[in-house]
Amino acid sequence: MSKVSIAVLGASGYTGADLVRLALSHPNIEIAALSANAKAGQSMAEVWPHFAMFPALPRLVKAEDVDLAGVDVVFGCLPHAASAELLSGISGPRIVDLSADFRLKDAATYADWYGNAHPAPDLLPGALYGLTEFARDDLPGADIVACPGCYPTAVLLGLLPLMDLISPERITVNALSGVSGAGRSLKEANLFAEVAEAVAPYAIGRHRHMPEIEQELSLRAASPVMISFTPHLIPMNRGELVTMIVETAHPVADLRAALDKRYAAEAFVHLLPEGVGPATRMVRGSNHVVLNVFADRIPGRVIVIVAIDNLVKGSSGQAIQNMNVMLGLPETAGLSAAPLFP
Amino acid sequence: MSKVSIAVLGASGYTGADLVRLALSHPNIEIAALSANAKAGQSMAEVWPHFAMFPALPRLVKAEDVDLAGVDVVFGCLPHAASAELLSGISGPRIVDLSADFRLKDAATYADWYGNAHPAPDLLPGALYGLTEFARDDLPGADIVACPGCYPTAVLLGLLPLMDLISPERITVNALSGVSGAGRSLKEANLFAEVAEAVAPYAIGRHRHMPEIEQELSLRAASPVMISFTPHLIPMNRGELVTMIVETAHPVADLRAALDKRYAAEAFVHLLPEGVGPATRMVRGSNHVVLNVFADRIPGRVIVIVAIDNLVKGSSGQAIQNMNVMLGLPETAGLSAAPLFP
Amino acid sequence: MSKVSIAVLGASGYTGADLVRLALSHPNIEIAALSANAKAGQSMAEVWPHFAMFPALPRLVKAEDVDLAGVDVVFGCLPHAASAELLSGISGPRIVDLSADFRLKDAATYADWYGNAHPAPDLLPGALYGLTEFARDDLPGADIVACPGCYPTAVLLGLLPLMDLISPERITVNALSGVSGAGRSLKEANLFAEVAEAVAPYAIGRHRHMPEIEQELSLRAASPVMISFTPHLIPMNRGELVTMIVETAHPVADLRAALDKRYAAEAFVHLLPEGVGPATRMVRGSNHVVLNVFADRIPGRVIVIVAIDNLVKGSSGQAIQNMNVMLGLPETAGLSAAPLFP
Amino acid sequence: MSKVSIAVLGASGYTGADLVRLALSHPNIEIAALSANAKAGQSMAEVWPHFAMFPALPRLVKAEDVDLAGVDVVFGCLPHAASAELLSGISGPRIVDLSADFRLKDAATYADWYGNAHPAPDLLPGALYGLTEFARDDLPGADIVACPGCYPTAVLLGLLPLMDLISPERITVNALSGVSGAGRSLKEANLFAEVAEAVAPYAIGRHRHMPEIEQELSLRAASPVMISFTPHLIPMNRGELVTMIVETAHPVADLRAALDKRYAAEAFVHLLPEGVGPATRMVRGSNHVVLNVFADRIPGRVIVIVAIDNLVKGSSGQAIQNMNVMLGLPETAGLSAAPLFP
């Protein structure tokens, strides 16, 4: 087939850069344009150390200067609000958005958590929540796909197949993330000397990924779901691990069977052998997901653990996986590299 | 006063070395002997990089070759089982043990979790569980003090003052530890390339610190306590952070008030200002503890977070703090150094 | 074309694992057999976290149990001495060896530096030193290819094109390596807590890669070359950076021109723009090399800096690059993934 | 004796904070005032995580609002230029400056390297270059002491005792530094995700510490000294290691003897046993220095390696050591804590 022409809006952030990294190895992708308003005019090699050997990449331009003629898919890697504002003006190309703007169905909830009115609330009903493994049937017909947040990706993959077996009102999520999840912005909290040899919780009890997780879990549960969610920043570049305590009347074997059944045929989601703990080093740099369930010491509780690479399955990899399904390409195209260890 | 003469059994492990480090700055301590069976005959400078400048430290000898004449306090930094076997034969010096051997009151529980019969069960009733802030009154009369494990130290300091306010059967503990907690033994899992840029859970649902935590919480609760406890190894040398979800009928302000009241006069335990998240970088290298409480999104739940340095307050620092109280020295003697950051 | 069938001997070390990782993405490779004597009987997923999702990989067998019928290329990822012993008994498949055994032309020099007599000295004359960019013409005819060590790869790529311009007797190399270079063996020096937050030199003035570098530089120089070489271990998994001070009567622009001319057409070796310092983050996980030259403050001296990934271009990647050229495949086959950053 | 009252100007940077950390443990210091213009009004606990437990520290004020009445010693922890401007207006307290402003004797050299005219050139002749071990006799009479830069401290301690034995025009210094050396300013290059798992050279051939090193070496040499100096940033918080190649007509044993003689009686500078490589983990968090000499493979060359903690002996620790000598206090007062490992 002919190549898919893509534009990446916001190519100066970590998610934008990782999307470009993956696109460079994708057999069907042609990168038509890259935008980054603050770095317009620079080459990708000037902005990113690891693109030193790719001089042929398009230079960065301002988002409004991107020529969309002939572009098949636009990837939005912009901050929330800016993303919806820009993307709502685009017609022609299909849109895969990595920001938070099209994930929540309810504009009021969005305004509550993000602090601004939604820039394009009329587009929300038509946007598809793109957790690929659960959106596969609808992706070919979607014009706007909202890629899930990194934490929601991990949490939902672990819990969605279990919702018939667990108590929806007693879900506790403890989450650990590498620092790339905080972006490339210049904040004291992201400096090496603040993060290295240290661990700290953040956004305790009020992280913006909570309503998104609750929205998607509620759709599968009999009743509205609320979760306990505590994220922590740990000293590593990439990777995310969620440890969840759920309550259930079923033995852990039943939960294991439900996950096994749901994911046996999946290319990227892997239920580990009994007793093997998921670890981020199993998936580094890749679109793979590893998960497992364990009996808790307290009867009636089960521990569900999921590990992903926050920039790949938690962001740019899933975006490309979504694009593949949207366009009828093999779902694993451009995503088959094995994880990098050590 | 004259100096306190100490012997450290097991000075070739991280806890033993950190005890020596702290003892070197203690105004009242004189190090009489250091043992390490596998390294007997070597100097501390040969075994430890950071003692290169302390040539006057006693050479390592085998434990049975330690001369206890004139020794006031023996610190046991040995593995479990070995510790009780050795210490049970000692008479004269008072004993501060950092192993697990004298923490559990019930020899059967010990055998269950540690896989061996207790070497000296008759000593268990007389051993004092030395969480200093809660054992202070009994320390001066104690001959054997069992220093709490690192996780139990953090968990108990966070929960003990709250036991009247929370539901004892719904406690969830998520724990994060630096790698020094795993000791200096040669295991693949402790290699740099396995640990760096990675996070993984371990001992899921069955960590040996669980019965110890449950024993101490049960003593303060109306009913036996069982906890959910999931530890994780993160890529840092030192530090430990526990994030706990508890259920309560009281507002978070009441829990805050209880902690404030309990710890206002403590030298080492610090309730942080409202909204400030505890972080291991606040306490690195020191005997200090920082903690705080937060409202959870789910009504009736509260998040309690505690950070310590696992080798200091979680081990060797608390051992010296206990010795100070046992001997009537100022409790902070030798422990007043500020944390090291960055 | 039909697939190339390969066997990897020594698949339980980091270089073996990285060779398998790269082979999995190679369009022309089929993995026929994997050996690891100490782990024979285990699956790769049991031995390696990042192969959890590749259940179809051959199980590990003992080296003597590998069936070489139909195997086109054997990759030796074994320790020195063991490698030559085993490989010298193989006939049929072509051999790409990653050990030190076939790098030195002189068996006496080998014995001097490695401490054992060479197991197969008669094979040395026929073995090709496989620094791909300089061995390209001879690779198609070679039956045994010795892949250069990681440090020699970086040093030689930086210096070989400059030998006509610099003084051969005044070369100073300072080298920095990530910890994966030390292998997966259980040594105290490789433990996380020993390496993290630390840097140390090792093998000061007597590293085994020195004779190999000197051999290859001497071949291009008018006179025998000896180098100053000081390697250091730094707290990162992958990557290697060499900083070299050379003396020259020529301006730095001439050296730059020589490098530019030599590498302009190379797929993997990249002279950076003037003033841009090579960094390991530019090449992580990839077969790429970045280098540059800088004027030193002392007239007549020039600084040459080269960065590689020690496990890829410094080891397994170059092995596959060599195989590609040996077999007439595109040189970049299986090696085109962009570096991973962050 | 009564306490020494100190003011710290610039307490919101890493050197200022480490000075406060050390001062808190100093038996003779009383902290009278702390300034930080951008953070004026905040408590140290708000600015620094590790001072959460020191509520009694003075609040930060603007530098011009510091009340110097009764202050004995002012520590300047400000950026260059700002430091001399501010300090030149102070009379009364003695000054220990940690900036670069009073290190170079020649105002023109200063202007060349720092890009601004010296704000107070008339003070330069009277300022003492405070490498304590070599300035000890002059410190009691000094009113302005310029603490050496971190790299110069390590280089000079390694080379000054050797200047009679080595060739002054052939000194090559390769330097490695932890990230705290770059300060707490918000630069992309200091973000965790840019630094972790990576190493890079910087300021290649033109680092500002070069003229300072050359000035001090030239004072001991027969002729003006110029050095090759290449610094690198490595992924750790603290620590600095310099690896130097020198040329000499003497055997390495003579150089060893010269160092031994010079430092045998020093409290902080330690010549390691033969063959032991200096490492930053030997000195972390402490004012200690470890060094050693090694024969190079090339006859006539010797390798000199020195490790320090850049924030302590390389900055704040040496500042306090200088103050101690200035005031006739024990030189080790407040600096006797053992290094922190792991």
CSV table of C-alpha atoms in Angstrom, one decimal, chain C residues 113 169-172 174 176 193-194 196-201 204-205 210 214 226-230 232 234-238 241 243 245 247 277-281 284 294-299 301 303 305 341-342, chain D residues 113 169-172 174 176 193-194 196-201 204-205 210 214 226-230 232 234-238 241 243 245 247 277-281 284 294-299 301 303 305 341-342:
chain,number,residue,atom,x,y,z
C,113,TRP,CA,46.8,-10.3,28.9
C,169,GLU,CA,52.9,7.9,20.7
C,170,ARG,CA,50.8,10.5,22.5
C,171,ILE,CA,47.3,9.2,22.7
C,172,THR,CA,45.4,9.5,26.0
C,174,ASN,CA,39.7,8.3,29.2
C,176,LEU,CA,33.4,5.8,30.8
C,193,ALA,CA,24.0,0.0,46.1
C,194,GLU,CA,27.7,0.0,45.2
C,196,ALA,CA,24.5,4.1,42.2
C,197,GLU,CA,25.4,7.6,43.2
C,198,ALA,CA,29.0,6.8,42.6
C,199,VAL,CA,31.8,6.7,40.0
C,200,ALA,CA,35.1,4.8,40.2
C,201,PRO,CA,38.0,3.9,37.9
C,204,ILE,CA,43.7,1.4,35.9
C,205,GLY,CA,46.5,1.3,33.3
C,210,MET,CA,44.5,-2.0,25.4
C,214,GLU,CA,47.2,-0.9,20.1
C,226,MET,CA,51.0,2.5,22.9
C,227,ILE,CA,48.1,4.3,24.6
C,228,SER,CA,47.2,5.6,28.0
C,229,PHE,CA,43.8,4.2,28.8
C,230,THR,CA,41.8,4.6,32.0
C,232,HIS,CA,35.6,4.2,34.7
C,234,ILE,CA,29.5,5.0,35.9
C,235,PRO,CA,25.9,4.5,37.2
C,236,MET,CA,24.0,3.8,34.1
C,237,ASN,CA,22.9,0.6,32.4
C,238,ARG,CA,24.1,1.1,28.8
C,241,LEU,CA,31.9,7.4,26.0
C,243,THR,CA,37.4,11.2,25.5
C,245,ILE,CA,43.5,13.8,23.8
C,247,GLU,CA,48.7,15.6,19.5
C,277,GLY,CA,29.4,17.2,22.3
C,278,PRO,CA,28.7,13.5,21.8
C,279,ALA,CA,26.5,11.9,24.5
C,280,THR,CA,25.4,8.4,25.2
C,281,ARG,CA,21.8,9.5,25.3
C,284,ARG,CA,21.0,4.4,23.6
C,294,PHE,CA,37.4,19.9,19.5
C,295,ALA,CA,40.3,22.2,19.9
C,296,ASP,CA,42.1,21.8,23.2
C,297,ARG,CA,43.3,24.8,25.2
C,298,ILE,CA,46.9,23.6,24.8
C,299,PRO,CA,48.0,24.3,21.2
C,301,ARG,CA,46.3,19.1,21.1
C,303,ILE,CA,40.0,16.4,21.8
C,305,ILE,CA,35.0,12.2,21.7
C,341,PHE,CA,15.4,8.6,24.7
C,342,PRO,CA,14.6,9.4,27.4
D,113,TRP,CA,36.5,33.9,31.3
D,169,GLU,CA,53.3,21.6,30.2
D,170,ARG,CA,51.9,18.1,29.8
D,171,ILE,CA,49.0,17.7,32.2
D,172,THR,CA,45.8,16.2,31.1
D,174,ASN,CA,39.6,14.3,32.7
D,176,LEU,CA,33.6,13.7,36.1
D,193,ALA,CA,15.2,12.4,32.1
D,194,GLU,CA,18.0,14.2,30.3
D,196,ALA,CA,19.7,9.7,34.0
D,197,GLU,CA,21.1,6.7,32.0
D,198,ALA,CA,23.5,9.0,30.2
D,199,VAL,CA,26.8,10.7,30.2
D,200,ALA,CA,28.0,13.7,28.3
D,201,PRO,CA,31.0,16.1,28.2
D,204,ILE,CA,34.9,21.1,26.3
D,205,GLY,CA,38.3,22.7,26.3
D,210,MET,CA,40.8,26.2,34.0
D,214,GLU,CA,46.5,27.1,35.9
D,226,MET,CA,48.4,25.3,30.7
D,227,ILE,CA,46.2,22.2,31.1
D,228,SER,CA,44.0,20.0,29.0
D,229,PHE,CA,40.7,19.8,30.9
D,230,THR,CA,37.5,18.0,29.9
D,232,HIS,CA,31.7,15.4,32.0
D,234,ILE,CA,27.4,11.9,35.1
D,235,PRO,CA,24.1,10.6,36.5
D,236,MET,CA,24.6,11.1,40.3
D,237,ASN,CA,23.8,13.8,42.7
D,238,ARG,CA,27.1,14.4,44.4
D,241,LEU,CA,36.5,12.4,40.3
D,243,THR,CA,41.7,11.4,36.4
D,245,ILE,CA,47.8,11.9,33.2
D,247,GLU,CA,54.6,13.1,32.6
D,277,GLY,CA,41.3,3.3,43.1
D,278,PRO,CA,39.7,6.4,44.5
D,279,ALA,CA,35.9,6.4,44.2
D,280,THR,CA,33.3,9.0,45.0
D,281,ARG,CA,31.4,6.5,47.2
D,284,ARG,CA,30.0,11.0,49.8
D,294,PHE,CA,49.3,4.6,39.3
D,295,ALA,CA,51.9,3.7,36.7
D,296,ASP,CA,50.6,4.2,33.2
D,297,ARG,CA,51.3,1.7,30.4
D,298,ILE,CA,53.3,4.4,28.6
D,299,PRO,CA,56.7,4.8,30.3
D,301,ARG,CA,53.5,8.7,32.4
D,303,ILE,CA,48.0,8.5,36.5
D,305,ILE,CA,43.2,10.1,40.6
D,341,PHE,CA,27.5,4.8,52.0
D,342,PRO,CA,25.5,3.3,50.4
